[in-house]
PDB file of C-alpha atoms in Angstrom:
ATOM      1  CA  UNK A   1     100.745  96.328 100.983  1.00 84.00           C
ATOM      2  CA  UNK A   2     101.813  97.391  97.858  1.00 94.00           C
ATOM      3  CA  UNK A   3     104.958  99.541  96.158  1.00 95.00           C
ATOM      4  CA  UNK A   4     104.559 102.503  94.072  1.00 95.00           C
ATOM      5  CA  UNK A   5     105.311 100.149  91.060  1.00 96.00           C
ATOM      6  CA  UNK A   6     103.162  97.418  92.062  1.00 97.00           C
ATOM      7  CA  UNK A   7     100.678  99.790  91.992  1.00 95.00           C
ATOM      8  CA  UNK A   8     101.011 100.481  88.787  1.00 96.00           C
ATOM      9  CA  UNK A   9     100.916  97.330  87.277  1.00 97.00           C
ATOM     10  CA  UNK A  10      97.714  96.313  89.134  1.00 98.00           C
ATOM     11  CA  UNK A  11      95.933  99.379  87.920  1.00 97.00           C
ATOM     12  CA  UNK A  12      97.286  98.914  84.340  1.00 97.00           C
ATOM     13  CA  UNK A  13      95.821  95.456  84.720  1.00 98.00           C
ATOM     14  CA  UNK A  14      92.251  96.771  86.309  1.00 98.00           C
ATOM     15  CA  UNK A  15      91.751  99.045  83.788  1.00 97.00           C
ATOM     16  CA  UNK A  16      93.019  96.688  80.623  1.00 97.00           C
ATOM     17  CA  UNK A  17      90.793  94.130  82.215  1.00 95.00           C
ATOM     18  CA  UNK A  18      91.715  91.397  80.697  1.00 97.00           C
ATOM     19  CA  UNK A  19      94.887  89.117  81.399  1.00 98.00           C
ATOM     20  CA  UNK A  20      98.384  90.674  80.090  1.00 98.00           C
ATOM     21  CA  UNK A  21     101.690  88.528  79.559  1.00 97.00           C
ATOM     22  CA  UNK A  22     104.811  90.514  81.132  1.00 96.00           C
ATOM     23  CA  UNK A  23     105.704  92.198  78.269  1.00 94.00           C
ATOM     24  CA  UNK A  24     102.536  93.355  77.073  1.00 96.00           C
ATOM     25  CA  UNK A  25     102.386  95.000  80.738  1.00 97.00           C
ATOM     26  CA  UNK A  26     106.097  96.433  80.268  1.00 96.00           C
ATOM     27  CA  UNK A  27     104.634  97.568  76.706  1.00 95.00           C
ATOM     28  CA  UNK A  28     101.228  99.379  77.901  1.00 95.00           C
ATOM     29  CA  UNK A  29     102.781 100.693  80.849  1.00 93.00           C
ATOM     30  CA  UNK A  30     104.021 104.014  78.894  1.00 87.00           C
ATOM     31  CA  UNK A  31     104.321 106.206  82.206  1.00 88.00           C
ATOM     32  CA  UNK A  32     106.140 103.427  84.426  1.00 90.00           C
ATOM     33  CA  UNK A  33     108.147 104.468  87.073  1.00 90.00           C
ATOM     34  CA  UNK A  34     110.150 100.782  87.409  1.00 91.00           C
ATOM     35  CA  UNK A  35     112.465  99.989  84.768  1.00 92.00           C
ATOM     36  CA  UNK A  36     111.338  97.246  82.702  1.00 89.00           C
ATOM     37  CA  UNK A  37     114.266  94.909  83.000  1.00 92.00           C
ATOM     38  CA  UNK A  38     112.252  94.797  86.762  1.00 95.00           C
ATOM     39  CA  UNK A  39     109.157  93.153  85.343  1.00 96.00           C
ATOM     40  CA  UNK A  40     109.889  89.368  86.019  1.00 96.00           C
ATOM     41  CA  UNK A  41     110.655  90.507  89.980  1.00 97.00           C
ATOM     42  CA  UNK A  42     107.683  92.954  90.785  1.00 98.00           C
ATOM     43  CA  UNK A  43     105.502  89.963  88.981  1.00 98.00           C
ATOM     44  CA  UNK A  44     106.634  87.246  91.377  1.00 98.00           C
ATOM     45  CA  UNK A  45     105.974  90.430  94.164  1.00 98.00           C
ATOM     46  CA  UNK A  46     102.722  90.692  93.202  1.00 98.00           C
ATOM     47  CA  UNK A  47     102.279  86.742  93.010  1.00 98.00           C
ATOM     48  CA  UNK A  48     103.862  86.158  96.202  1.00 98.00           C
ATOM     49  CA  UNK A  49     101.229  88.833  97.945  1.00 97.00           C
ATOM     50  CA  UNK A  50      98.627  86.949  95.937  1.00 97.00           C
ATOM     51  CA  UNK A  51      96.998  90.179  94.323  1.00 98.00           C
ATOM     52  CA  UNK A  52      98.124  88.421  90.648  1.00 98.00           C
ATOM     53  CA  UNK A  53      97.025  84.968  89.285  1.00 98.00           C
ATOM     54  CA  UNK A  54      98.770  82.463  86.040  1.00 98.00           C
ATOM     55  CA  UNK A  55      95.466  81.983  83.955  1.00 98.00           C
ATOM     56  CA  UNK A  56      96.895  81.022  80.939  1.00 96.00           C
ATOM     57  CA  UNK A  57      99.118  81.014  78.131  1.00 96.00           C
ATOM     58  CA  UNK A  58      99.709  83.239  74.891  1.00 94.00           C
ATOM     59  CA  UNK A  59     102.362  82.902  72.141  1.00 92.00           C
ATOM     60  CA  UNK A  60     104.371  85.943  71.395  1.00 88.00           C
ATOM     61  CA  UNK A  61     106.678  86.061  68.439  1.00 86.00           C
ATOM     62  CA  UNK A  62     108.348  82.617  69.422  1.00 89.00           C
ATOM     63  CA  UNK A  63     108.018  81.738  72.455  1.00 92.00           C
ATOM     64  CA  UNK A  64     104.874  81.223  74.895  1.00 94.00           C
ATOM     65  CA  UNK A  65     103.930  83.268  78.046  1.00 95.00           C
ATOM     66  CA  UNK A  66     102.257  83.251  81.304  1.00 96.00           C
ATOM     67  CA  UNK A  67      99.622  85.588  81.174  1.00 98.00           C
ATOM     68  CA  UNK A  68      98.095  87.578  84.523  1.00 98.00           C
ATOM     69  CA  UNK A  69      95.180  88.952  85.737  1.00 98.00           C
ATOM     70  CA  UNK A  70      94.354  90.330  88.907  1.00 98.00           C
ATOM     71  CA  UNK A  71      93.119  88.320  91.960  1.00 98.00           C
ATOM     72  CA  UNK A  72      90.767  91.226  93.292  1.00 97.00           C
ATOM     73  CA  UNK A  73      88.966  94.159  92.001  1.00 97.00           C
ATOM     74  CA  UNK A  74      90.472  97.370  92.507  1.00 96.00           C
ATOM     75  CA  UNK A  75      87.650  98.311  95.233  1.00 94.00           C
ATOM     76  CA  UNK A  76      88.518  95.162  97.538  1.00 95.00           C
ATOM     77  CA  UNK A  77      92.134  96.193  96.795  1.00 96.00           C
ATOM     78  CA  UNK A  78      91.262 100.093  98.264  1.00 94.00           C
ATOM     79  CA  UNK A  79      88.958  98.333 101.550  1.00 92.00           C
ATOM     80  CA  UNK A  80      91.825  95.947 102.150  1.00 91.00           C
ATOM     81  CA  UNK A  81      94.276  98.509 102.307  1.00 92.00           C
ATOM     82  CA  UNK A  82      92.011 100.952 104.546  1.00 92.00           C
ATOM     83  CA  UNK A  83      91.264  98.041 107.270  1.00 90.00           C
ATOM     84  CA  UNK A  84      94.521  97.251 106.968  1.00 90.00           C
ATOM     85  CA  UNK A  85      95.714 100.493 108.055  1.00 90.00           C
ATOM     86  CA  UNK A  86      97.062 100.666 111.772  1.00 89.00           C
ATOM     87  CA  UNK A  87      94.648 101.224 114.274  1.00 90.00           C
ATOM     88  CA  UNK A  88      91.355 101.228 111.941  1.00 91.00           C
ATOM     89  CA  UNK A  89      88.734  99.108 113.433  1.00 91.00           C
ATOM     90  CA  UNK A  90      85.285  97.577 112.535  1.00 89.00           C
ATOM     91  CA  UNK A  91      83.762 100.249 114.568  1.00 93.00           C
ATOM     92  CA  UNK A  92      85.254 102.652 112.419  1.00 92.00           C
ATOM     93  CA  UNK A  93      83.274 101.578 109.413  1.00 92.00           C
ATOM     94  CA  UNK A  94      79.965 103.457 110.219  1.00 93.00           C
ATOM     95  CA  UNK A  95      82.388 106.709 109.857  1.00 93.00           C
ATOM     96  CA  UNK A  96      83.955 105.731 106.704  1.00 91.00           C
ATOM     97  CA  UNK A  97      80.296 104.761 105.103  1.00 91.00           C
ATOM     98  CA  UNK A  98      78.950 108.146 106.350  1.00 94.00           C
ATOM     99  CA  UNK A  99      81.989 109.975 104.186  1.00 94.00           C
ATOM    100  CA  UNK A 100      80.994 108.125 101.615  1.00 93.00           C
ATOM    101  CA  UNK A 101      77.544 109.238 101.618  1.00 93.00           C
ATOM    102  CA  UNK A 102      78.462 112.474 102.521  1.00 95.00           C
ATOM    103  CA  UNK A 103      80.642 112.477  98.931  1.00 95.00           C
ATOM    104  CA  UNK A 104      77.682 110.909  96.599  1.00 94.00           C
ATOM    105  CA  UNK A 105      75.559 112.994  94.791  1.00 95.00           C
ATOM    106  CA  UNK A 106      73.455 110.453  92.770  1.00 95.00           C
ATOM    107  CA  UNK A 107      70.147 109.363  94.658  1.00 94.00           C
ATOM    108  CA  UNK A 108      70.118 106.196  92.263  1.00 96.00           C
ATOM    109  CA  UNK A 109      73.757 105.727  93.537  1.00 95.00           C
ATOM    110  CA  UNK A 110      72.630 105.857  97.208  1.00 95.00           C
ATOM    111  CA  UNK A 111      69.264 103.788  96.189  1.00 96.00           C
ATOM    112  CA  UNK A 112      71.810 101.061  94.790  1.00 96.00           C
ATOM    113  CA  UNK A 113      73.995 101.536  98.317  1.00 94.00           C
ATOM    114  CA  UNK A 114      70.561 101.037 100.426  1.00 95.00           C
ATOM    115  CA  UNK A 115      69.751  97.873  98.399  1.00 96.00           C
ATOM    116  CA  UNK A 116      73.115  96.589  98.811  1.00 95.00           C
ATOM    117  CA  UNK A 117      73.309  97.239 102.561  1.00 93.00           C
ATOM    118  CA  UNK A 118      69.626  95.531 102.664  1.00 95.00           C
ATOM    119  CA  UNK A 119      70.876  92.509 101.228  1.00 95.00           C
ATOM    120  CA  UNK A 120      73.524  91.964 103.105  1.00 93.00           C
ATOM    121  CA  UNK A 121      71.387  92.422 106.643  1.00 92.00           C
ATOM    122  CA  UNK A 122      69.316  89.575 105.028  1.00 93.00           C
ATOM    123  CA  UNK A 123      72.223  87.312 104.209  1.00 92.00           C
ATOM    124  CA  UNK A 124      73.693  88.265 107.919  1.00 91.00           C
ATOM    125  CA  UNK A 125      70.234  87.086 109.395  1.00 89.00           C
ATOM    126  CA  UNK A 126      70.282  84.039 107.079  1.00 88.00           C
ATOM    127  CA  UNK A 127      73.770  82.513 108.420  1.00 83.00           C
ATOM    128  CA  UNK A 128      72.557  83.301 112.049  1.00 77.00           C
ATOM    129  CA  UNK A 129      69.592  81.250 111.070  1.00 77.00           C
ATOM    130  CA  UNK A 130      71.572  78.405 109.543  1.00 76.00           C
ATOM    131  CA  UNK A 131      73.682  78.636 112.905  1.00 74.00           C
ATOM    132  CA  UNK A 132      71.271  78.921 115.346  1.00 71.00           C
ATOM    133  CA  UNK A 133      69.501  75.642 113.588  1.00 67.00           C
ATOM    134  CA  UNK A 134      72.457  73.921 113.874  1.00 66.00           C
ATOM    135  CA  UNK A 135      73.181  74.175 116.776  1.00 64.00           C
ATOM    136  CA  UNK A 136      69.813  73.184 118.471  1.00 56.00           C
TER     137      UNK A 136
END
């Protein structure tokens, strides 16, 4: 997964939310860890693992820059990097959902969780239907 630093950029860039040219990242990232003359190599990291995108351009001072922005929000970032953890499994989920009710407090926060888990049951049942009409 990630390093410490690279972990710090991406959650510099989720929170900025919008994308960031490698020194505005070495500039707004006032409690780094990494030195900054590091900035070029943990970008190229973090393009390499795909969790950074190029989607543009911006002039600074003189010269023009690549600017970044994230490839996934930070919550598909935290459920990759729990079912990537060794030995998790898809059976493992019902636990992990049932901590995370445990944890909420809101009932319009576990109304929103029902509706979401609804509407993925019906998109679920829709591709079996698609499949299962296919393949008669």
């Amino acid at each position: 997964m990630l390093t410490k630093s690279e972990e710090e950029i991406m959650n510099l860039l989720w929170e900025v939310g919008e994308p960031l040219a490698s020194s505005e990242i070495v500039s707004k990232s006032v409690n780094r860890t990494w030195r900054k003359s590091y900035i070029n190599l943990l970008i190229n990291s973090l393009l390499n693992k795909q969790m950074i995108e190029v989607v543009g351009v911006k002039q600074m001072t003189k010269n023009y820059a690549r600017t970044f922005q994230p490839t996934m929000s930070k919550y598909a970032y935290s459920v990759k990097r729990i079912f990537s953890q060794k030995g998790f499994k898809e059976e493992n989920i019902p636990d992990l959902f049932a901590e995370i009710i445990a944890n909420t407090e809101n009932p319009q926060i576990l109304e929103k969780m029902q509706s979401q888990l609804d509407e993925r049951k019906r998109e679920l049942a829709s591709d079996k239907n698609n499949r299962d009409s296919y393949s008669a």
